[in-house]
Short mmCIF file of N, CA and C in Angstrom, two decimals:
data_model
loop_
_atom_site.label_atom_id
_atom_site.label_comp_id
_atom_site.label_asym_id
_atom_site.label_seq_id
_atom_site.Cartn_x
_atom_site.Cartn_y
_atom_site.Cartn_z
N UNK A 432 -16.82 52.43 61.89
CA UNK A 432 -16.94 53.87 61.75
C UNK A 432 -18.35 54.21 61.29
N UNK A 433 -19.00 55.11 61.99
CA UNK A 433 -20.34 55.57 61.62
C UNK A 433 -20.23 56.45 60.38
N UNK A 434 -21.09 56.18 59.35
CA UNK A 434 -21.05 57.06 58.18
C UNK A 434 -21.37 58.49 58.57
N UNK A 435 -20.54 59.41 58.11
CA UNK A 435 -20.75 60.83 58.40
C UNK A 435 -21.48 61.53 57.28
N UNK A 436 -21.47 60.91 56.09
CA UNK A 436 -22.11 61.50 54.92
C UNK A 436 -23.10 60.50 54.35
N UNK A 437 -24.31 60.95 54.11
CA UNK A 437 -25.30 60.13 53.42
C UNK A 437 -25.56 60.75 52.06
N UNK A 438 -25.43 59.94 51.02
CA UNK A 438 -25.80 60.35 49.66
C UNK A 438 -27.07 59.58 49.33
N UNK A 439 -28.17 60.29 49.18
CA UNK A 439 -29.47 59.66 49.01
C UNK A 439 -30.12 60.08 47.70
N UNK A 440 -30.54 59.09 46.95
CA UNK A 440 -31.27 59.34 45.72
C UNK A 440 -32.75 59.37 46.02
N UNK A 441 -33.41 60.41 45.50
CA UNK A 441 -34.87 60.47 45.59
C UNK A 441 -35.39 60.69 44.18
N UNK A 442 -36.45 60.03 43.85
CA UNK A 442 -36.99 60.13 42.49
C UNK A 442 -37.67 58.85 42.10
N UNK A 443 -38.07 58.76 40.85
CA UNK A 443 -38.83 57.63 40.36
C UNK A 443 -38.24 57.15 39.04
N UNK A 444 -37.65 55.98 39.02
CA UNK A 444 -37.00 55.46 37.81
C UNK A 444 -38.00 55.20 36.69
N UNK A 445 -39.28 55.18 36.99
CA UNK A 445 -40.30 54.95 35.97
C UNK A 445 -40.77 56.24 35.30
N UNK A 446 -40.10 57.35 35.62
CA UNK A 446 -40.42 58.65 35.01
C UNK A 446 -39.16 59.22 34.34
N UNK A 447 -38.57 58.46 33.45
CA UNK A 447 -37.39 58.83 32.68
C UNK A 447 -36.33 59.55 33.53
N UNK A 448 -36.18 60.86 33.35
CA UNK A 448 -35.09 61.60 33.99
C UNK A 448 -35.21 61.70 35.50
N UNK A 449 -36.36 61.37 36.05
CA UNK A 449 -36.50 61.37 37.51
C UNK A 449 -35.64 60.27 38.13
N UNK A 450 -35.14 59.36 37.30
CA UNK A 450 -34.22 58.31 37.75
C UNK A 450 -32.77 58.76 37.79
N UNK A 451 -32.51 60.04 37.64
CA UNK A 451 -31.16 60.61 37.66
C UNK A 451 -30.35 60.14 38.86
N UNK A 452 -30.92 60.25 40.05
CA UNK A 452 -30.19 59.91 41.27
C UNK A 452 -29.76 58.46 41.32
N UNK A 453 -30.61 57.57 40.84
CA UNK A 453 -30.27 56.14 40.84
C UNK A 453 -29.06 55.88 39.96
N UNK A 454 -29.01 56.54 38.80
CA UNK A 454 -27.87 56.36 37.91
C UNK A 454 -26.58 56.90 38.54
N UNK A 455 -26.70 58.01 39.24
CA UNK A 455 -25.52 58.56 39.93
C UNK A 455 -25.05 57.58 41.01
N UNK A 456 -25.99 57.01 41.77
CA UNK A 456 -25.61 56.04 42.81
C UNK A 456 -24.91 54.83 42.22
N UNK A 457 -25.38 54.35 41.07
CA UNK A 457 -24.73 53.19 40.43
C UNK A 457 -23.27 53.48 40.14
N UNK A 458 -23.00 54.67 39.65
CA UNK A 458 -21.62 55.05 39.35
C UNK A 458 -20.82 55.28 40.64
N UNK A 459 -21.45 55.87 41.64
CA UNK A 459 -20.76 56.12 42.91
C UNK A 459 -20.37 54.81 43.59
N UNK A 460 -21.18 53.79 43.40
CA UNK A 460 -20.90 52.49 44.00
C UNK A 460 -19.57 51.93 43.50
N UNK A 461 -19.18 52.33 42.29
CA UNK A 461 -17.91 51.88 41.70
C UNK A 461 -16.78 52.89 41.90
N UNK A 462 -17.10 54.04 42.47
CA UNK A 462 -16.13 55.14 42.53
C UNK A 462 -15.14 55.06 43.68
N UNK A 463 -15.34 54.14 44.60
CA UNK A 463 -14.42 54.03 45.72
C UNK A 463 -14.51 55.19 46.69
N UNK A 464 -15.70 55.43 47.20
CA UNK A 464 -15.89 56.51 48.16
C UNK A 464 -15.25 56.15 49.50
N UNK A 465 -14.93 57.14 50.31
CA UNK A 465 -14.36 56.86 51.63
C UNK A 465 -15.34 56.10 52.51
N UNK A 466 -14.85 55.42 53.53
CA UNK A 466 -15.72 54.59 54.37
C UNK A 466 -16.74 55.36 55.18
N UNK A 467 -16.58 56.65 55.32
CA UNK A 467 -17.55 57.42 56.10
C UNK A 467 -18.75 57.86 55.25
N UNK A 468 -18.83 57.38 54.01
CA UNK A 468 -19.94 57.74 53.12
C UNK A 468 -20.85 56.54 52.92
N UNK A 469 -22.14 56.76 53.11
CA UNK A 469 -23.14 55.74 52.86
C UNK A 469 -24.00 56.22 51.69
N UNK A 470 -24.29 55.33 50.74
CA UNK A 470 -25.18 55.69 49.65
C UNK A 470 -26.44 54.84 49.74
N UNK A 471 -27.58 55.44 49.36
CA UNK A 471 -28.85 54.71 49.45
C UNK A 471 -29.85 55.31 48.48
N UNK A 472 -30.64 54.43 47.87
CA UNK A 472 -31.72 54.86 46.99
C UNK A 472 -33.03 54.81 47.77
N UNK A 473 -33.68 55.94 47.90
CA UNK A 473 -34.95 56.00 48.62
C UNK A 473 -36.13 56.09 47.66
N UNK A 474 -35.86 56.12 46.36
CA UNK A 474 -36.92 56.12 45.36
C UNK A 474 -37.91 57.23 45.73
N UNK A 475 -39.17 56.90 45.88
CA UNK A 475 -40.16 57.89 46.26
C UNK A 475 -40.53 57.78 47.73
N UNK A 476 -39.81 56.94 48.47
CA UNK A 476 -40.11 56.70 49.89
C UNK A 476 -39.34 57.67 50.77
N UNK A 477 -39.61 58.96 50.61
CA UNK A 477 -38.85 59.96 51.36
C UNK A 477 -39.16 59.92 52.86
N UNK A 478 -40.28 59.32 53.25
CA UNK A 478 -40.56 59.17 54.68
C UNK A 478 -39.51 58.25 55.31
N UNK A 479 -39.13 57.19 54.61
CA UNK A 479 -38.09 56.29 55.12
C UNK A 479 -36.75 57.03 55.24
N UNK A 480 -36.49 57.91 54.30
CA UNK A 480 -35.27 58.71 54.37
C UNK A 480 -35.27 59.56 55.63
N UNK A 481 -36.37 60.21 55.93
CA UNK A 481 -36.45 61.05 57.13
C UNK A 481 -36.19 60.22 58.39
N UNK A 482 -36.76 59.03 58.48
CA UNK A 482 -36.52 58.18 59.65
C UNK A 482 -35.06 57.75 59.74
N UNK A 483 -34.46 57.40 58.59
CA UNK A 483 -33.05 57.01 58.60
C UNK A 483 -32.15 58.15 59.02
N UNK A 484 -32.53 59.36 58.69
CA UNK A 484 -31.71 60.52 59.04
C UNK A 484 -31.71 60.81 60.54
N UNK A 485 -32.66 60.27 61.27
CA UNK A 485 -32.68 60.51 62.71
C UNK A 485 -31.45 59.92 63.38
N UNK A 486 -30.77 58.98 62.71
CA UNK A 486 -29.52 58.41 63.25
C UNK A 486 -28.39 59.41 63.26
N UNK A 487 -28.52 60.46 62.48
CA UNK A 487 -27.54 61.55 62.48
C UNK A 487 -26.44 61.39 61.45
N UNK A 488 -26.24 62.39 60.65
CA UNK A 488 -25.15 62.50 59.69
C UNK A 488 -24.61 63.91 59.77
N UNK A 489 -23.35 64.07 59.46
CA UNK A 489 -22.78 65.41 59.41
C UNK A 489 -23.28 66.15 58.16
N UNK A 490 -23.35 65.40 57.05
CA UNK A 490 -23.78 65.97 55.78
C UNK A 490 -24.71 65.00 55.08
N UNK A 491 -25.77 65.52 54.51
CA UNK A 491 -26.69 64.73 53.71
C UNK A 491 -26.72 65.35 52.32
N UNK A 492 -26.47 64.52 51.30
CA UNK A 492 -26.50 64.98 49.91
C UNK A 492 -27.65 64.25 49.23
N UNK A 493 -28.66 65.02 48.84
CA UNK A 493 -29.81 64.45 48.14
C UNK A 493 -29.60 64.62 46.63
N UNK A 494 -29.90 63.58 45.88
CA UNK A 494 -29.80 63.61 44.42
C UNK A 494 -31.20 63.59 43.85
N UNK A 495 -31.53 64.55 42.98
CA UNK A 495 -32.88 64.61 42.45
C UNK A 495 -32.89 65.32 41.10
N UNK A 496 -33.87 64.98 40.29
CA UNK A 496 -34.14 65.71 39.05
C UNK A 496 -35.21 66.74 39.39
N UNK A 497 -34.86 68.00 39.26
CA UNK A 497 -35.76 69.08 39.65
C UNK A 497 -35.70 70.19 38.62
N UNK A 498 -36.84 70.68 38.24
CA UNK A 498 -36.90 71.77 37.26
C UNK A 498 -36.54 73.11 37.91
N UNK A 499 -35.59 73.80 37.26
CA UNK A 499 -35.20 75.14 37.68
C UNK A 499 -35.23 76.12 36.51
N UNK A 500 -35.71 75.66 35.35
CA UNK A 500 -35.79 76.54 34.19
C UNK A 500 -34.47 76.76 33.48
N UNK A 501 -33.55 75.81 33.62
CA UNK A 501 -32.26 75.88 32.93
C UNK A 501 -32.21 74.76 31.90
N UNK A 502 -31.23 74.72 31.02
CA UNK A 502 -31.18 73.67 30.00
C UNK A 502 -31.10 72.27 30.62
N UNK A 503 -31.75 71.29 30.00
CA UNK A 503 -31.70 69.91 30.50
C UNK A 503 -30.26 69.43 30.67
N UNK A 504 -30.03 68.72 31.78
CA UNK A 504 -28.70 68.22 32.08
C UNK A 504 -27.87 69.15 32.95
N UNK A 505 -28.36 70.37 33.18
CA UNK A 505 -27.65 71.33 34.02
C UNK A 505 -27.73 70.88 35.48
N UNK A 506 -26.59 70.85 36.15
CA UNK A 506 -26.54 70.50 37.57
C UNK A 506 -26.59 71.77 38.40
N UNK A 507 -27.33 71.70 39.49
CA UNK A 507 -27.45 72.82 40.42
C UNK A 507 -27.30 72.27 41.83
N UNK A 508 -26.48 72.91 42.62
CA UNK A 508 -26.27 72.50 44.00
C UNK A 508 -26.95 73.51 44.91
N UNK A 509 -27.89 73.04 45.71
CA UNK A 509 -28.66 73.90 46.60
C UNK A 509 -28.43 73.45 48.03
N UNK A 510 -28.17 74.38 48.91
CA UNK A 510 -27.96 74.05 50.32
C UNK A 510 -29.22 74.31 51.12
N UNK A 511 -29.40 73.50 52.17
CA UNK A 511 -30.53 73.66 53.09
C UNK A 511 -31.81 73.98 52.36
N UNK A 512 -32.42 72.97 51.74
CA UNK A 512 -33.63 73.25 50.96
C UNK A 512 -34.68 73.93 51.83
N UNK A 513 -35.14 75.07 51.34
CA UNK A 513 -36.15 75.80 52.10
C UNK A 513 -37.25 76.30 51.18
N UNK A 514 -37.34 75.72 49.99
CA UNK A 514 -38.42 76.07 49.10
C UNK A 514 -39.33 74.87 48.96
N UNK A 515 -40.59 75.13 48.82
CA UNK A 515 -41.55 74.03 48.81
C UNK A 515 -41.56 73.26 47.50
N UNK A 516 -40.79 73.69 46.50
CA UNK A 516 -40.76 72.94 45.25
C UNK A 516 -39.69 71.86 45.26
N UNK A 517 -38.91 71.76 46.30
CA UNK A 517 -37.89 70.71 46.39
C UNK A 517 -38.39 69.57 47.27
N UNK A 518 -38.33 68.32 46.78
CA UNK A 518 -38.74 67.20 47.63
C UNK A 518 -37.91 67.12 48.91
N UNK A 519 -36.67 67.54 48.87
CA UNK A 519 -35.83 67.51 50.05
C UNK A 519 -36.37 68.34 51.18
N UNK A 520 -37.11 69.40 50.85
CA UNK A 520 -37.68 70.26 51.89
C UNK A 520 -38.65 69.47 52.76
N UNK A 521 -39.47 68.64 52.16
CA UNK A 521 -40.42 67.84 52.92
C UNK A 521 -39.70 66.87 53.85
N UNK A 522 -38.60 66.30 53.37
CA UNK A 522 -37.81 65.38 54.19
C UNK A 522 -37.25 66.11 55.41
N UNK A 523 -36.68 67.28 55.18
CA UNK A 523 -36.08 68.04 56.28
C UNK A 523 -37.14 68.47 57.29
N UNK A 524 -38.31 68.89 56.82
CA UNK A 524 -39.38 69.29 57.73
C UNK A 524 -39.86 68.11 58.57
N UNK A 525 -40.03 66.94 57.93
CA UNK A 525 -40.45 65.75 58.68
C UNK A 525 -39.38 65.35 59.68
N UNK A 526 -38.12 65.42 59.28
CA UNK A 526 -37.03 65.08 60.18
C UNK A 526 -37.04 65.97 61.41
N UNK A 527 -37.28 67.25 61.22
CA UNK A 527 -37.34 68.17 62.37
C UNK A 527 -38.50 67.82 63.29
N UNK A 528 -39.64 67.43 62.70
CA UNK A 528 -40.78 67.01 63.52
C UNK A 528 -40.45 65.77 64.34
N UNK A 529 -39.60 64.90 63.79
CA UNK A 529 -39.19 63.69 64.50
C UNK A 529 -38.08 63.95 65.51
N UNK A 530 -37.58 65.19 65.54
CA UNK A 530 -36.53 65.54 66.49
C UNK A 530 -35.14 65.19 66.02
N UNK A 531 -34.98 64.96 64.73
CA UNK A 531 -33.67 64.61 64.18
C UNK A 531 -32.96 65.79 63.56
N UNK A 532 -31.74 65.53 63.13
CA UNK A 532 -30.92 66.57 62.51
C UNK A 532 -30.11 65.93 61.39
N UNK A 533 -30.30 66.40 60.18
CA UNK A 533 -29.58 65.86 59.02
C UNK A 533 -28.23 66.52 58.82
N UNK A 534 -27.84 67.41 59.72
CA UNK A 534 -26.59 68.13 59.53
C UNK A 534 -26.72 69.09 58.36
N UNK A 535 -25.64 69.27 57.66
CA UNK A 535 -25.67 70.12 56.46
C UNK A 535 -26.38 69.35 55.35
N UNK A 536 -27.40 69.96 54.77
CA UNK A 536 -28.16 69.31 53.71
C UNK A 536 -27.86 70.00 52.39
N UNK A 537 -27.43 69.21 51.42
CA UNK A 537 -27.17 69.70 50.07
C UNK A 537 -28.05 68.92 49.11
N UNK A 538 -28.59 69.60 48.12
CA UNK A 538 -29.39 68.93 47.09
C UNK A 538 -28.70 69.16 45.76
N UNK A 539 -28.25 68.06 45.15
CA UNK A 539 -27.66 68.14 43.82
C UNK A 539 -28.78 67.80 42.84
N UNK A 540 -29.22 68.83 42.13
CA UNK A 540 -30.33 68.69 41.20
C UNK A 540 -29.82 68.64 39.77
N UNK A 541 -30.53 67.89 38.95
CA UNK A 541 -30.27 67.88 37.52
C UNK A 541 -31.55 68.29 36.82
N UNK A 542 -31.43 69.25 35.91
CA UNK A 542 -32.60 69.69 35.15
C UNK A 542 -33.04 68.57 34.21
N UNK A 543 -34.28 68.08 34.37
CA UNK A 543 -34.74 67.00 33.51
C UNK A 543 -35.19 67.51 32.15
N UNK A 544 -35.11 66.62 31.15
CA UNK A 544 -35.68 66.91 29.84
C UNK A 544 -37.06 66.28 29.74
N UNK A 545 -37.23 65.11 30.38
CA UNK A 545 -38.48 64.36 30.26
C UNK A 545 -38.77 63.62 31.57
N UNK A 546 -39.94 63.86 32.12
CA UNK A 546 -40.38 63.11 33.31
C UNK A 546 -41.71 62.42 33.04
N UNK A 547 -41.96 62.12 31.76
CA UNK A 547 -43.13 61.32 31.39
C UNK A 547 -42.86 59.88 31.77
N UNK A 548 -43.90 59.06 31.75
CA UNK A 548 -43.75 57.66 32.08
C UNK A 548 -42.80 56.95 31.12
N UNK A 549 -41.89 56.18 31.67
CA UNK A 549 -40.94 55.42 30.88
C UNK A 549 -39.63 55.28 31.62
N UNK A 550 -38.80 54.34 31.16
CA UNK A 550 -37.54 54.05 31.83
C UNK A 550 -36.38 54.52 30.95
N UNK A 551 -35.37 55.08 31.59
CA UNK A 551 -34.17 55.52 30.89
C UNK A 551 -34.04 57.02 30.89
N UNK A 552 -32.80 57.47 30.98
CA UNK A 552 -32.52 58.91 31.01
C UNK A 552 -32.43 59.48 29.61
N UNK A 553 -32.78 60.75 29.49
CA UNK A 553 -32.56 61.47 28.23
C UNK A 553 -31.06 61.61 28.03
N UNK A 554 -30.66 61.91 26.80
CA UNK A 554 -29.23 62.05 26.49
C UNK A 554 -28.59 63.16 27.33
N UNK A 555 -29.30 64.27 27.52
CA UNK A 555 -28.73 65.39 28.28
C UNK A 555 -28.51 65.03 29.74
N UNK A 556 -29.44 64.33 30.34
CA UNK A 556 -29.31 63.97 31.75
C UNK A 556 -28.28 62.86 31.91
N UNK A 557 -28.27 61.91 31.00
CA UNK A 557 -27.25 60.85 31.07
C UNK A 557 -25.84 61.44 30.96
N UNK A 558 -25.68 62.45 30.13
CA UNK A 558 -24.37 63.09 29.97
C UNK A 558 -23.95 63.83 31.24
N UNK A 559 -24.91 64.19 32.10
CA UNK A 559 -24.60 64.91 33.34
C UNK A 559 -24.19 63.98 34.48
N UNK A 560 -24.43 62.68 34.34
CA UNK A 560 -24.14 61.74 35.42
C UNK A 560 -22.67 61.75 35.83
N UNK A 561 -21.69 61.68 34.90
CA UNK A 561 -20.29 61.71 35.34
C UNK A 561 -19.92 62.98 36.12
N UNK A 562 -20.45 64.11 35.72
CA UNK A 562 -20.17 65.36 36.45
C UNK A 562 -20.80 65.30 37.84
N UNK A 563 -21.98 64.72 37.95
CA UNK A 563 -22.62 64.59 39.26
C UNK A 563 -21.81 63.68 40.17
N UNK A 564 -21.28 62.60 39.62
CA UNK A 564 -20.43 61.70 40.40
C UNK A 564 -19.20 62.45 40.90
N UNK A 565 -18.61 63.26 40.04
CA UNK A 565 -17.44 64.05 40.43
C UNK A 565 -17.79 65.01 41.57
N UNK A 566 -18.93 65.69 41.45
CA UNK A 566 -19.35 66.66 42.48
C UNK A 566 -19.56 65.95 43.82
N UNK A 567 -20.28 64.84 43.81
CA UNK A 567 -20.55 64.10 45.05
C UNK A 567 -19.25 63.59 45.65
N UNK A 568 -18.37 63.07 44.82
CA UNK A 568 -17.08 62.56 45.31
C UNK A 568 -16.27 63.69 45.96
N UNK A 569 -16.24 64.84 45.32
CA UNK A 569 -15.52 65.98 45.89
C UNK A 569 -16.15 66.43 47.21
N UNK A 570 -17.47 66.47 47.25
CA UNK A 570 -18.14 66.85 48.50
C UNK A 570 -17.85 65.83 49.61
N UNK A 571 -17.86 64.55 49.26
CA UNK A 571 -17.59 63.50 50.26
C UNK A 571 -16.20 63.62 50.85
N UNK A 572 -15.25 64.05 50.04
CA UNK A 572 -13.87 64.21 50.52
C UNK A 572 -13.64 65.58 51.14
N UNK A 573 -14.68 66.43 51.16
CA UNK A 573 -14.56 67.73 51.82
C UNK A 573 -14.18 68.87 50.90
N UNK A 574 -14.17 68.63 49.59
CA UNK A 574 -13.81 69.69 48.65
C UNK A 574 -15.05 70.52 48.31
N UNK A 575 -14.83 71.66 47.69
CA UNK A 575 -15.92 72.51 47.22
C UNK A 575 -15.92 72.52 45.70
N UNK A 576 -16.78 71.73 45.08
CA UNK A 576 -16.79 71.65 43.61
C UNK A 576 -17.30 72.93 42.98
N UNK A 577 -16.84 73.18 41.77
CA UNK A 577 -17.32 74.34 41.03
C UNK A 577 -18.48 73.92 40.15
N UNK A 578 -19.60 74.57 40.33
CA UNK A 578 -20.76 74.34 39.49
C UNK A 578 -21.78 75.40 39.80
N UNK A 579 -22.74 75.62 38.87
CA UNK A 579 -23.74 76.66 39.14
C UNK A 579 -24.50 76.37 40.43
N UNK A 580 -24.73 77.42 41.20
CA UNK A 580 -25.46 77.25 42.45
C UNK A 580 -26.65 78.19 42.46
N UNK A 581 -27.71 77.78 43.12
CA UNK A 581 -28.90 78.60 43.27
C UNK A 581 -28.70 79.55 44.43
N UNK A 582 -29.59 80.53 44.55
CA UNK A 582 -29.54 81.44 45.69
C UNK A 582 -29.63 80.66 46.99
N UNK A 583 -29.09 81.24 48.05
CA UNK A 583 -29.08 80.63 49.38
C UNK A 583 -28.32 79.31 49.37
N UNK A 584 -27.19 79.29 48.71
CA UNK A 584 -26.41 78.07 48.66
C UNK A 584 -25.09 78.26 49.39
N UNK A 585 -24.55 77.15 49.79
CA UNK A 585 -23.22 77.14 50.34
C UNK A 585 -22.62 75.82 49.94
N UNK A 586 -21.39 75.83 49.60
CA UNK A 586 -20.72 74.58 49.23
C UNK A 586 -19.49 74.43 50.06
#
C-alpha cells in the first residue's frame, strides 16, 4: 500500500526547541499509526522533502517550531502554508516548480521558548509533544482535532 499521508519533521535538533518535530516523530514511531502513514525527519534538508513529495501524497503534515507570538508550547495547525515566514511554504513552492503535488498540506507548529544553540527541548515544548502526537494521530485517521488554528486554516 502506498503511503497516503506523510508526516515530516523539519527543524534543527541543535537549536533546542527547533527539534520539536523530531521528538514528535519519536513518539509517533511507537504510536501504532495506520499503514498508509509514513513518517520522516528531514531536519533542515527541506529540498529533499520537496523531491520526496513528488511521489504524491494525499496529505502532508509538516512538524515545525515556529514563532506566532503565543505562549511557548502552544500548538497551532495551519493549512496550505502561504506565508513566507513558514519553512513549509518554501517546500510547497519548490514542489510546484518540480511539477509535484503534496495534496493537502498541514503545518503543526509549536511555539518555541528557545532556539539558541543547544540540544533538548524547553519544558513548555516538551510538554506539548504528547498533544502533538494526539493531533497527528487523529489527522492520520481522518479526524479533525480541536486546537487553536491560525487564519486560512482548515482541519
